[in-house]
Short mmCIF file of C-alpha atoms and ligand atoms in Angstrom, two decimals:
data_model
loop_
_atom_site.label_atom_id
_atom_site.label_comp_id
_atom_site.label_asym_id
_atom_site.label_seq_id
_atom_site.Cartn_x
_atom_site.Cartn_y
_atom_site.Cartn_z
CA MET J 1 -20.62 6.32 -13.41
CA THR J 2 -18.42 7.56 -16.19
CA THR J 3 -16.98 10.80 -14.83
CA ASN J 4 -13.46 10.44 -13.55
CA PRO J 5 -13.10 11.52 -9.93
CA LEU J 6 -11.43 14.79 -9.04
CA LEU J 7 -8.46 15.06 -6.74
CA CYS J 8 -9.26 17.00 -3.59
CA VAL J 9 -6.35 17.92 -1.34
CA THR J 10 -7.16 18.51 2.33
CA VAL J 11 -5.37 21.40 3.98
CA THR J 12 -5.01 21.82 7.72
CA ALA J 13 -2.95 24.41 9.59
CA PRO J 14 -2.60 25.95 13.06
CA THR J 15 -3.64 29.45 11.87
CA THR J 16 -5.72 30.93 9.06
CA ALA J 17 -2.67 32.69 7.62
CA GLU J 18 -0.82 29.38 7.43
CA LEU J 19 -3.91 27.67 5.98
CA ARG J 20 -3.88 30.21 3.14
CA ARG J 21 -0.17 29.77 2.61
CA ARG J 22 -0.52 25.99 2.39
CA ARG J 23 -3.62 26.37 0.19
CA ASP J 24 -1.59 28.34 -2.33
CA LEU J 25 1.19 25.77 -2.45
CA ILE J 26 -1.22 23.25 -3.93
CA THR J 27 -1.09 23.07 -7.67
CA GLU J 28 -1.85 19.45 -8.49
CA ALA J 29 -5.41 19.32 -7.10
CA ASP J 30 -8.75 19.98 -8.79
CA ILE J 31 -10.30 21.15 -5.56
CA VAL J 32 -8.99 22.01 -2.09
CA GLU J 33 -10.66 21.19 1.20
CA LEU J 34 -10.00 23.96 3.72
CA ARG J 35 -10.29 22.52 7.20
CA ILE J 36 -11.08 25.68 9.10
CA ASP J 37 -11.69 23.57 12.21
CA SER J 38 -7.93 22.93 12.35
CA VAL J 39 -6.99 26.59 12.88
CA ASP J 40 -7.03 28.53 16.16
CA ASP J 41 -8.50 31.65 14.54
CA PRO J 42 -11.17 30.57 12.03
CA ASP J 43 -11.73 33.37 9.52
CA VAL J 44 -13.74 32.27 6.49
CA ALA J 45 -13.24 35.45 4.48
CA ALA J 46 -9.47 35.31 4.86
CA ALA J 47 -9.40 31.57 4.12
CA LEU J 48 -11.31 32.08 0.84
CA ASP J 49 -9.70 35.32 -0.26
CA GLY J 50 -7.53 35.07 -3.38
CA ARG J 51 -8.10 31.34 -3.85
CA ARG J 52 -6.99 29.93 -7.18
CA LEU J 53 -8.72 26.58 -7.01
CA PRO J 54 -12.29 25.58 -6.15
CA VAL J 55 -12.75 24.89 -2.44
CA ILE J 56 -14.75 22.84 -0.01
CA VAL J 57 -15.02 24.57 3.36
CA THR J 58 -15.13 22.11 6.24
CA CYS J 59 -15.51 23.07 9.86
CA ARG J 60 -15.70 19.67 11.46
CA ALA J 61 -17.31 19.36 14.89
CA GLY J 62 -15.44 17.59 17.68
CA TRP J 63 -18.25 15.03 17.94
CA GLU J 64 -17.55 13.98 14.31
CA GLY J 65 -13.77 13.73 14.65
CA GLY J 66 -12.98 17.37 13.94
CA GLY J 67 -11.10 20.06 15.82
CA PHE J 68 -13.61 22.92 16.07
CA GLN J 69 -13.64 24.40 19.56
CA GLY J 70 -16.56 26.83 19.31
CA SER J 71 -20.32 26.40 19.60
CA GLU J 72 -22.64 24.82 17.04
CA GLU J 73 -24.15 28.28 16.46
CA GLU J 74 -20.71 29.62 15.60
CA ARG J 75 -20.07 26.70 13.26
CA ARG J 76 -23.37 27.27 11.49
CA ARG J 77 -22.54 30.98 11.07
CA LEU J 78 -19.12 30.18 9.57
CA LEU J 79 -20.59 27.70 7.08
CA HIS J 80 -23.36 30.11 5.99
CA GLN J 81 -20.68 32.74 5.55
CA ALA J 82 -18.68 30.36 3.38
CA LEU J 83 -21.72 29.91 1.10
CA ASP J 84 -22.31 33.69 1.08
CA LEU J 85 -18.72 34.23 -0.01
CA GLY J 86 -19.02 31.80 -2.91
CA ALA J 87 -17.37 28.63 -1.57
CA ASP J 88 -17.82 25.91 -4.15
CA TYR J 89 -18.96 23.50 -1.44
CA VAL J 90 -19.42 23.43 2.30
CA ASP J 91 -19.25 20.16 4.21
CA VAL J 92 -22.15 19.66 6.62
CA GLU J 93 -22.36 16.65 8.93
CA TRP J 94 -25.53 14.64 8.46
CA ARG J 95 -25.86 14.41 12.23
CA ALA J 96 -25.60 18.20 12.66
CA ASP J 97 -28.81 20.07 13.16
CA PHE J 98 -28.14 22.30 10.14
CA SER J 99 -31.10 21.59 7.84
CA ASP J 100 -31.31 25.32 7.09
CA LEU J 101 -27.85 25.13 5.51
CA VAL J 102 -28.69 22.07 3.47
CA SER J 103 -31.97 23.43 2.16
CA ARG J 104 -30.95 27.07 1.72
CA ASP J 105 -30.05 26.59 -1.93
CA GLY J 106 -31.94 23.36 -2.64
CA GLY J 107 -28.95 21.27 -1.55
CA ARG J 108 -26.62 22.87 -4.09
CA ARG J 109 -22.99 23.26 -2.96
CA ILE J 110 -23.62 20.98 0.02
CA VAL J 111 -21.45 17.97 0.83
CA LEU J 112 -23.50 16.08 3.40
CA SER J 113 -21.10 13.89 5.32
CA SER J 114 -21.19 11.00 7.74
CA HIS J 115 -18.16 9.41 9.42
CA ASP J 116 -17.88 6.18 11.36
CA PHE J 117 -14.40 5.82 12.83
CA ALA J 118 -15.02 2.33 14.27
CA GLY J 119 -16.34 0.30 11.37
CA VAL J 120 -19.11 -0.06 8.83
CA PRO J 121 -22.38 0.99 10.49
CA ALA J 122 -25.12 -1.63 10.50
CA ASP J 123 -27.59 0.93 9.13
CA LEU J 124 -25.39 1.97 6.19
CA ASP J 125 -28.08 1.60 3.52
CA GLU J 126 -30.75 3.38 5.57
CA ARG J 127 -28.29 6.11 6.44
CA ALA J 128 -27.43 6.60 2.78
CA ARG J 129 -31.12 6.75 1.85
CA ALA J 130 -31.85 9.32 4.57
CA MET J 131 -28.88 11.42 3.49
CA ARG J 132 -29.89 11.33 -0.15
CA SER J 133 -33.45 12.39 0.66
CA THR J 134 -32.12 15.75 1.88
CA GLY J 135 -31.29 16.71 -1.70
CA ALA J 136 -27.66 17.54 -0.86
CA ALA J 137 -25.50 17.76 -3.99
CA VAL J 138 -22.87 15.32 -2.74
CA ILE J 139 -23.27 12.54 -0.19
CA LYS J 140 -19.99 11.70 1.55
CA ILE J 141 -19.91 8.49 3.56
CA ALA J 142 -16.69 7.56 5.35
CA VAL J 143 -16.47 4.33 7.32
CA LYS J 144 -13.54 2.56 8.97
CA ALA J 145 -12.39 -0.51 7.06
CA ASN J 146 -11.25 -3.20 9.46
CA ARG J 147 -10.97 -5.70 6.60
CA LEU J 148 -10.27 -5.37 2.89
CA SER J 149 -13.71 -6.77 2.18
CA ASP J 150 -15.34 -3.80 3.95
CA CYS J 151 -14.56 -1.96 0.71
CA LEU J 152 -16.98 -4.30 -1.06
CA THR J 153 -19.83 -3.00 1.08
CA LEU J 154 -19.13 0.49 -0.25
CA LEU J 155 -18.88 -0.87 -3.78
CA ASP J 156 -22.40 -2.28 -3.41
CA LEU J 157 -23.60 1.03 -2.01
CA SER J 158 -22.08 2.94 -4.92
CA ARG J 159 -24.37 1.08 -7.32
CA THR J 160 -27.40 2.76 -5.73
CA PHE J 161 -26.25 6.24 -6.77
CA GLY J 162 -27.15 7.87 -10.08
CA GLU J 163 -25.60 10.77 -12.00
CA GLU J 164 -27.87 13.42 -10.53
CA GLN J 165 -26.59 13.09 -6.96
CA ARG J 166 -22.91 12.39 -6.54
CA ALA J 167 -21.28 10.35 -3.82
CA VAL J 168 -17.89 10.25 -2.17
CA LEU J 169 -17.47 6.83 -0.57
CA ILE J 170 -14.39 6.28 1.55
CA ALA J 171 -13.16 3.44 3.70
CA MET J 172 -10.75 4.92 6.24
CA GLY J 173 -7.63 3.11 7.42
CA GLU J 174 -5.04 1.02 5.60
CA ALA J 175 -7.54 -1.65 4.56
CA GLY J 176 -9.60 1.01 2.81
CA LEU J 177 -6.89 2.46 0.58
CA THR J 178 -8.57 0.89 -2.46
CA THR J 179 -11.52 3.28 -2.08
CA ARG J 180 -9.14 6.25 -2.34
CA ILE J 181 -7.08 5.00 -5.28
CA LEU J 182 -9.90 3.31 -7.19
CA ALA J 183 -12.35 6.14 -6.39
CA GLN J 184 -13.54 5.80 -9.98
CA ARG J 185 -14.89 2.29 -9.26
CA PHE J 186 -16.90 3.67 -6.36
CA GLY J 187 -18.42 6.42 -8.48
CA SER J 188 -16.88 8.98 -6.13
CA ALA J 189 -17.01 12.61 -7.22
CA TRP J 190 -13.52 13.07 -5.81
CA THR J 191 -10.91 11.42 -3.67
CA TYR J 192 -9.31 13.15 -0.71
CA ALA J 193 -5.52 13.29 -0.50
CA GLY J 194 -3.24 14.94 2.00
CA GLY J 195 -1.64 14.58 5.37
CA VAL J 196 -4.54 13.43 7.55
CA LEU J 197 -2.71 10.17 8.11
CA ASP J 198 -4.82 8.79 10.95
CA VAL J 199 -7.75 8.25 8.58
CA GLY J 200 -5.50 6.70 5.94
CA GLN J 201 -5.10 9.64 3.57
CA VAL J 202 -2.29 9.38 1.05
CA GLY J 203 -0.23 12.36 -0.09
CA ALA J 204 -1.26 13.84 -3.44
CA ARG J 205 2.19 13.27 -4.93
CA LYS J 206 2.08 9.57 -4.07
CA LEU J 207 -1.44 9.22 -5.43
CA LEU J 208 -0.50 10.90 -8.70
CA GLU J 209 3.03 9.63 -9.25
CA GLN J 210 3.09 6.17 -7.71
CA PHE J 211 -0.53 5.10 -8.23
CA ARG J 212 -1.08 7.19 -11.40
CA PHE J 213 -4.49 8.25 -10.11
CA ARG J 214 -5.34 10.30 -13.20
CA SER J 215 -5.05 7.36 -15.54
CA ILE J 216 -7.25 4.96 -13.57
CA ASP J 217 -10.49 4.20 -15.36
CA ALA J 218 -13.13 1.48 -15.54
CA ASN J 219 -10.76 -0.77 -17.51
CA THR J 220 -7.74 -0.51 -15.21
CA ALA J 221 -6.46 -3.98 -14.29
CA VAL J 222 -5.97 -4.32 -10.54
CA TYR J 223 -3.03 -6.16 -8.93
CA GLY J 224 -1.70 -6.00 -5.40
CA LEU J 225 0.46 -7.25 -2.60
CA VAL J 226 -1.39 -9.38 -0.06
CA GLY J 227 0.18 -9.79 3.36
CA LEU J 228 0.13 -8.36 6.86
CA PRO J 229 1.76 -5.93 7.32
CA VAL J 230 2.43 -4.51 3.85
CA ALA J 231 2.69 -0.78 4.52
CA HIS J 232 6.46 -0.58 4.11
CA SER J 233 6.81 -2.85 1.11
CA VAL J 234 8.65 -1.62 -1.97
CA SER J 235 6.58 -3.83 -4.30
CA PRO J 236 3.86 -1.23 -5.04
CA ALA J 237 6.54 1.28 -6.06
CA MET J 238 8.27 -1.27 -8.33
CA HIS J 239 5.18 -2.66 -10.03
CA ASN J 240 3.39 0.65 -10.49
CA ALA J 241 6.52 2.15 -12.01
CA ALA J 242 6.77 -0.85 -14.33
CA PHE J 243 3.10 -0.57 -15.40
CA GLY J 244 3.68 3.12 -16.11
CA ALA J 245 6.87 2.56 -18.10
CA ALA J 246 5.27 -0.24 -20.13
CA GLY J 247 2.22 1.94 -20.85
CA LEU J 248 -0.15 -0.59 -19.29
CA ASN J 249 -3.53 0.37 -17.88
CA ALA J 250 -2.95 -1.34 -14.53
CA VAL J 251 -2.43 -0.47 -10.90
CA TYR J 252 -0.86 -2.33 -7.97
CA LEU J 253 -2.20 -1.81 -4.44
CA PRO J 254 -1.01 -2.76 -0.96
CA LEU J 255 -3.60 -5.22 0.36
CA PRO J 256 -3.34 -5.80 4.13
CA ALA J 257 -5.74 -8.73 4.41
CA ALA J 258 -7.11 -9.60 7.85
CA ASP J 259 -7.11 -13.30 6.89
CA VAL J 260 -7.18 -15.54 3.82
CA ASP J 261 -10.98 -15.36 3.45
CA ASP J 262 -10.82 -11.58 3.54
CA PHE J 263 -8.35 -11.55 0.65
CA VAL J 264 -10.27 -14.11 -1.41
CA ALA J 265 -13.53 -12.16 -1.05
CA PHE J 266 -11.81 -8.91 -1.95
CA ALA J 267 -9.98 -10.41 -4.93
CA ARG J 268 -13.20 -11.86 -6.34
CA GLY J 269 -15.20 -8.69 -5.67
CA PHE J 270 -12.70 -6.48 -7.48
CA GLY J 271 -11.77 -8.94 -10.21
CA LEU J 272 -8.11 -8.88 -9.18
CA LYS J 273 -5.81 -10.01 -12.01
CA GLY J 274 -2.84 -10.99 -9.88
CA ALA J 275 -1.08 -10.59 -6.57
CA SER J 276 2.28 -10.83 -4.92
CA VAL J 277 1.97 -12.77 -1.68
CA THR J 278 3.96 -12.18 1.46
CA ILE J 279 3.97 -13.21 5.12
CA PRO J 280 1.72 -14.67 6.55
CA TYR J 281 -0.19 -15.89 3.47
CA LYS J 282 2.49 -17.65 1.39
CA VAL J 283 1.56 -21.07 2.74
CA PRO J 284 -2.19 -20.78 3.53
CA LEU J 285 -3.03 -19.42 0.07
CA MET J 286 -1.65 -22.60 -1.53
CA GLU J 287 -4.94 -24.29 -0.66
CA ARG J 288 -7.01 -21.69 -2.48
CA VAL J 289 -5.23 -22.05 -5.79
CA GLN J 290 -6.29 -24.51 -8.49
CA GLN J 291 -2.91 -24.64 -10.24
CA VAL J 292 0.34 -24.55 -8.27
CA ASP J 293 3.58 -24.90 -10.21
CA PRO J 294 6.00 -27.69 -9.19
CA VAL J 295 8.62 -25.29 -7.79
CA ALA J 296 6.12 -23.63 -5.44
CA ARG J 297 4.93 -27.08 -4.44
CA GLN J 298 8.48 -28.17 -3.62
CA VAL J 299 9.13 -25.01 -1.59
CA GLY J 300 5.76 -25.44 0.10
CA ALA J 301 4.89 -21.77 -0.41
CA LEU J 302 3.86 -19.42 -3.21
CA ASN J 303 4.64 -15.74 -3.62
CA THR J 304 2.67 -14.95 -6.76
CA LEU J 305 -0.93 -15.42 -7.84
CA LYS J 306 -2.47 -14.98 -11.25
CA MET J 307 -6.23 -14.92 -11.64
CA ASP J 308 -7.98 -15.91 -14.83
CA GLY J 309 -11.61 -15.55 -13.87
CA GLU J 310 -12.34 -18.24 -11.31
CA VAL J 311 -9.09 -20.08 -12.03
CA TRP J 312 -6.21 -19.06 -9.79
CA SER J 313 -2.61 -20.13 -10.44
CA GLY J 314 0.31 -19.89 -8.04
CA ARG J 315 4.08 -19.66 -8.48
CA ASN J 316 7.15 -19.01 -6.39
CA THR J 317 9.36 -16.45 -8.13
CA ASP J 318 11.73 -16.25 -5.12
CA VAL J 319 13.49 -19.37 -6.43
CA SER J 320 14.36 -18.02 -9.88
CA GLY J 321 14.68 -14.50 -8.42
CA PHE J 322 17.40 -15.76 -6.11
CA LEU J 323 19.28 -17.50 -8.93
CA GLN J 324 19.12 -14.61 -11.40
CA PRO J 325 21.81 -12.41 -9.73
CA LEU J 326 24.12 -15.46 -9.65
CA ARG J 327 23.51 -16.05 -13.35
CA ASP J 328 24.05 -12.37 -14.10
CA ARG J 329 27.50 -12.68 -12.47
CA HIS J 330 28.25 -16.01 -14.20
CA VAL J 331 28.65 -17.71 -10.81
CA THR J 332 28.75 -21.50 -11.04
CA VAL J 333 26.88 -23.07 -8.17
CA ARG J 334 27.31 -26.71 -9.16
CA GLY J 335 29.52 -28.59 -6.69
CA LYS J 336 29.78 -25.63 -4.30
CA ARG J 337 29.20 -25.93 -0.55
CA ALA J 338 26.31 -23.59 0.32
CA ALA J 339 25.54 -22.47 3.88
CA ILE J 340 22.04 -21.05 4.39
CA LEU J 341 21.55 -18.97 7.54
CA GLY J 342 17.95 -19.03 8.79
CA ALA J 343 15.13 -21.48 8.27
CA GLY J 344 12.12 -19.34 7.38
CA GLY J 345 10.22 -18.83 4.13
CA SER J 346 13.08 -17.41 2.09
CA ALA J 347 15.47 -20.14 3.30
CA ARG J 348 13.11 -22.74 1.84
CA ALA J 349 13.13 -21.05 -1.58
CA VAL J 350 16.93 -20.57 -1.47
CA ALA J 351 17.51 -24.23 -0.52
CA VAL J 352 15.36 -25.42 -3.43
CA ALA J 353 17.12 -22.99 -5.79
CA LEU J 354 20.64 -23.98 -4.75
CA ALA J 355 19.93 -27.71 -4.81
CA SER J 356 18.34 -27.41 -8.24
CA GLU J 357 21.62 -25.94 -9.49
CA GLY J 358 23.74 -28.71 -7.97
CA ALA J 359 25.05 -27.14 -4.76
CA THR J 360 25.49 -29.07 -1.51
CA VAL J 361 23.15 -27.43 0.98
CA ALA J 362 23.69 -26.98 4.73
CA VAL J 363 21.06 -25.06 6.72
CA TYR J 364 21.90 -23.23 9.97
CA ALA J 365 19.31 -21.82 12.36
CA ARG J 366 19.02 -21.07 16.04
CA ASP J 367 16.42 -23.83 16.21
CA VAL J 368 17.99 -26.94 14.67
CA GLU J 369 14.57 -28.57 14.20
CA LYS J 370 13.57 -25.74 11.85
CA ALA J 371 16.90 -26.07 10.04
CA ARG J 372 16.23 -29.81 9.59
CA ASP J 373 12.81 -29.11 8.21
CA VAL J 374 14.29 -26.87 5.48
CA ALA J 375 17.27 -29.15 4.80
CA SER J 376 14.92 -32.10 4.32
CA LEU J 377 13.39 -30.37 1.28
CA VAL J 378 16.61 -30.97 -0.63
CA GLY J 379 18.45 -33.74 1.24
CA GLY J 380 20.80 -31.23 2.90
CA THR J 381 22.34 -31.14 6.37
CA ALA J 382 21.25 -29.07 9.36
CA ALA J 383 22.98 -27.52 12.36
CA THR J 384 22.69 -24.64 14.77
CA LEU J 385 24.14 -21.23 13.94
CA PRO J 386 26.88 -20.28 13.20
CA PRO J 387 28.59 -22.37 10.50
CA ALA J 388 32.32 -23.07 10.85
CA SER J 389 34.25 -20.49 8.90
CA ASP J 390 35.91 -22.92 6.49
CA SER J 391 32.77 -24.94 5.82
CA TRP J 392 31.27 -23.02 2.88
CA ASP J 393 31.99 -21.55 -0.53
CA LEU J 394 28.71 -19.66 -0.77
CA LEU J 395 26.98 -18.23 2.29
CA VAL J 396 23.39 -16.93 2.09
CA ASN J 397 21.82 -14.86 4.84
CA CYS J 398 18.12 -15.67 5.07
CA THR J 399 17.62 -14.07 8.48
CA PRO J 400 16.51 -10.45 8.93
CA LEU J 401 19.69 -9.64 10.87
CA GLY J 402 21.24 -6.41 9.59
CA MET J 403 17.98 -5.05 8.26
CA HIS J 404 17.00 -1.40 8.74
CA PRO J 405 16.84 0.04 11.38
CA ARG J 406 19.17 -2.41 13.20
CA ILE J 407 21.85 -2.04 10.59
CA ASN J 408 24.73 -2.90 12.93
CA GLN J 409 23.55 -6.46 13.41
CA SER J 410 25.03 -9.37 11.49
CA PRO J 411 24.32 -13.11 11.56
CA LEU J 412 28.07 -13.82 11.73
CA ALA J 413 30.97 -12.36 13.69
CA ALA J 414 33.31 -10.45 11.38
CA SER J 415 36.10 -12.92 12.18
CA ALA J 416 33.96 -15.83 10.97
CA VAL J 417 33.55 -14.38 7.47
CA THR J 418 36.14 -15.72 5.09
CA ARG J 419 36.75 -15.70 1.36
CA GLY J 420 34.02 -17.02 -0.92
CA LEU J 421 30.71 -15.49 -1.95
CA VAL J 422 28.35 -13.90 0.56
CA TYR J 423 24.78 -13.32 -0.61
CA ASP J 424 22.62 -11.33 1.77
CA LEU J 425 18.88 -11.41 1.13
CA VAL J 426 18.44 -8.28 3.25
CA TYR J 427 17.90 -5.39 0.82
CA ASN J 428 17.60 -2.47 3.20
CA PRO J 429 20.31 -1.24 3.52
CA ALA J 430 21.70 -2.06 0.08
CA VAL J 431 25.06 -2.87 1.67
CA THR J 432 24.69 -4.66 5.00
CA ARG J 433 27.16 -5.09 7.84
CA LEU J 434 27.64 -8.71 6.77
CA MET J 435 28.48 -7.59 3.23
CA ARG J 436 30.95 -4.99 4.48
CA ASP J 437 32.68 -7.57 6.71
CA ALA J 438 32.76 -10.02 3.80
CA ALA J 439 34.28 -7.47 1.43
CA THR J 440 36.94 -6.67 4.03
CA ALA J 441 37.78 -10.37 4.26
CA GLY J 442 38.15 -10.50 0.49
CA ALA J 443 34.85 -12.24 -0.28
CA ASP J 444 32.55 -11.32 -3.16
CA THR J 445 29.11 -10.05 -2.19
CA ILE J 446 25.59 -9.83 -3.57
CA GLY J 447 22.89 -7.76 -1.86
CA GLY J 448 19.17 -8.54 -1.64
CA LEU J 449 17.99 -5.76 -3.95
CA ASP J 450 19.01 -7.72 -7.06
CA MET J 451 16.85 -10.66 -6.00
CA LEU J 452 13.99 -8.39 -5.02
CA VAL J 453 13.94 -6.84 -8.47
CA ALA J 454 14.45 -10.18 -10.24
CA GLN J 455 11.51 -11.90 -8.50
CA ALA J 456 9.29 -8.87 -9.17
CA ARG J 457 10.31 -8.82 -12.84
CA GLU J 458 9.23 -12.42 -13.21
CA GLN J 459 5.89 -11.66 -11.56
CA PHE J 460 5.34 -8.72 -13.89
CA GLU J 461 6.14 -10.76 -16.98
CA TRP J 462 3.93 -13.65 -15.91
CA TRP J 463 0.98 -11.33 -15.31
CA THR J 464 1.31 -9.12 -18.35
CA GLY J 465 3.23 -11.09 -20.97
CA VAL J 466 5.30 -7.93 -21.45
CA SER J 467 9.05 -7.62 -20.99
CA SER J 468 9.80 -5.96 -17.63
CA PRO J 469 11.64 -2.63 -17.42
CA ALA J 470 14.46 -3.68 -15.07
CA SER J 471 16.13 -0.32 -14.55
CA VAL J 472 12.80 1.41 -13.88
CA MET J 473 11.87 -1.20 -11.27
CA ARG J 474 15.25 -1.05 -9.58
CA ALA J 475 15.21 2.75 -9.45
CA ALA J 476 11.66 2.72 -8.03
CA ALA J 477 12.70 0.23 -5.33
CA SER J 478 15.77 2.26 -4.38
CA ARG J 479 13.75 5.48 -4.26
CA ARG J 480 11.10 3.87 -2.08
CA LEU J 481 13.75 2.55 0.31
CA SER J 482 15.42 5.91 0.67
CA GLU J 483 12.04 7.58 1.27
CA PHE J 484 11.24 4.97 3.88
CA ASN J 485 14.59 5.42 5.60
CA SER J 486 14.22 9.20 5.68
CA ASP J 487 10.55 9.00 6.66
CA GLU J 488 9.73 11.13 3.65
CA ASP J 489 6.90 8.73 2.97
CA HIS J 490 4.92 10.46 5.66
CA LEU J 491 5.11 13.83 3.95
CA VAL J 492 2.24 15.02 1.80
P1 NAP C 1 11.05 -15.56 8.06
O1 NAP C 1 10.22 -16.57 7.35
O2 NAP C 1 10.48 -14.80 9.20
O3 NAP C 1 12.39 -16.32 8.56
C1 NAP C 1 13.38 -15.63 9.27
C2 NAP C 1 14.43 -16.62 9.75
O4 NAP C 1 15.42 -15.86 10.42
C3 NAP C 1 13.91 -17.64 10.75
O5 NAP C 1 14.60 -18.83 10.59
C4 NAP C 1 14.28 -17.00 12.08
O6 NAP C 1 14.47 -17.93 13.12
C5 NAP C 1 15.60 -16.38 11.73
N1 NAP C 1 15.94 -15.32 12.67
C6 NAP C 1 15.22 -14.22 12.95
N2 NAP C 1 15.84 -13.48 13.88
C7 NAP C 1 16.99 -14.15 14.18
C8 NAP C 1 18.06 -13.90 15.08
N3 NAP C 1 18.06 -12.80 15.84
N4 NAP C 1 19.06 -14.79 15.14
C9 NAP C 1 19.05 -15.90 14.38
N5 NAP C 1 18.05 -16.20 13.51
C10 NAP C 1 17.05 -15.32 13.40
O7 NAP C 1 11.58 -14.44 7.05
P2 NAP C 1 11.95 -14.61 5.51
O8 NAP C 1 10.73 -14.34 4.67
O9 NAP C 1 12.66 -15.88 5.30
O10 NAP C 1 12.92 -13.37 5.30
C11 NAP C 1 14.19 -13.31 5.88
C12 NAP C 1 14.93 -12.08 5.38
O11 NAP C 1 15.12 -12.17 3.97
C13 NAP C 1 14.18 -10.78 5.62
O12 NAP C 1 15.08 -9.76 5.94
C14 NAP C 1 13.54 -10.50 4.28
O13 NAP C 1 13.33 -9.11 4.08
C15 NAP C 1 14.59 -11.01 3.33
N6 NAP C 1 14.03 -11.41 2.05
C16 NAP C 1 14.53 -10.82 0.94
C17 NAP C 1 14.06 -11.18 -0.28
C18 NAP C 1 14.63 -10.53 -1.49
O14 NAP C 1 14.01 -10.59 -2.56
N7 NAP C 1 15.78 -9.94 -1.39
C19 NAP C 1 13.05 -12.16 -0.42
C20 NAP C 1 12.56 -12.76 0.75
C21 NAP C 1 13.06 -12.38 1.98
P3 NAP C 1 13.26 -18.39 14.08
O15 NAP C 1 12.37 -19.24 13.23
O16 NAP C 1 13.96 -19.10 15.16
O17 NAP C 1 12.59 -17.12 14.54
#
């Protein structure tokens, strides 16, 4: 398939008048899907009147996940009317008894659709064959992806379609996002964007601006963030902005893998070039990598993968990412007493980083055994939280305390924060309660955003060999965080 997919924006509304109003607000789409089953007063003529963009008219039955309240006869009448009035396409469910609609014009202007909201149907291939034999112009198959690798099933299916009959192949849900963004790979005639969030649609603006949908082609290099969950990560915003600014033909996707095998199958199937790795796969993926750098080995976890064909390499950029903001501020760590709060994944990287620069490391956690485990990486000491107030020169928060939305929390009482340097790995909000208390006590502070950007910059440079655009990445991260905090992310 060589044709680039179109962008179809789905419009729903409570009334036909509002459907028209929303239809006319859309400027960035190639085609608009009018969901007349979403309105209380379906009126095809009014919905089509004065349209500026090509349209697909959909009147989805309740038994196929739609909102139409009337009879099947009424639905059939509305769809015939849409064809009479020159709709570019009408969407007809394969399971509907509407063969008259499909055959009325030899299948032209018909999108024959099938939806499975639970998973990938066992009879997918047969279903596709039966649908194609109707002669419908476009065959739309939407399945629910419960795993990333469900997308591969659709990729296989896409290879059975030729140029004469187009397909739209969609995996619904978060694990299926790849089919929407990389619609080109699936030979899809278009991708749907909009506000139908329960099936995993993405807003058109996000698709165009963050994922640069229009520039994705057969040669686009694919990267991603593997973890669970990954929906609220800022990494896709940072890396996609960096690819755009550097003029690279590459895209970065959120990849919520069900398990390690799911990710490995997906990565091989799509020829992934690299990935950021987050919880819970930082440790288990170590075993799947042929080359692990010594720092990642010492930490016992990786956060970055690079794929060169079958050879996978792993690194941990959290270590150098943590040190970079200290270097930028010309902070000398050597000989300082460092207190690390928390004993999770980031505490391990921070302990290795600080020890490598000559600090004395003490780890504090609510579970002293976990603190010991981290301290033993670098010959440090361990104790339960909190540290005595005069026991450190540099204090690093590696717990999530203070993170959005519980921004009033802090790992230390305000009275226990003294002079020195307080480095909070929490990056949302940019200034945490701990940092505010520290500044009041006269301490210097560093927030987690600097580290977040620094570790991402190193990933980017390792993958691409290109210098990373720091200010672009930082601005993208800040924008993503403010969208997340204001819930704007959920807008179309
Ligand atoms: P993690 O592996 O889950 O570890 C979290 C640690 O915090 C554990 O030791 C946990 O103790 C402790 N903890 C959690 N809730 C606590 C509480 N109420 N009181 C005391 N201790 C508590 O997480 P992580 O990956 O290390 O991340 C920690 C924080 O750093 C997160 O906010 C993350 O977003 C941030 N981070 C930032 C960057 C960056 O680039 N800026 C990078 C990595 C992480 P238990 O084991 O007892 O539960």
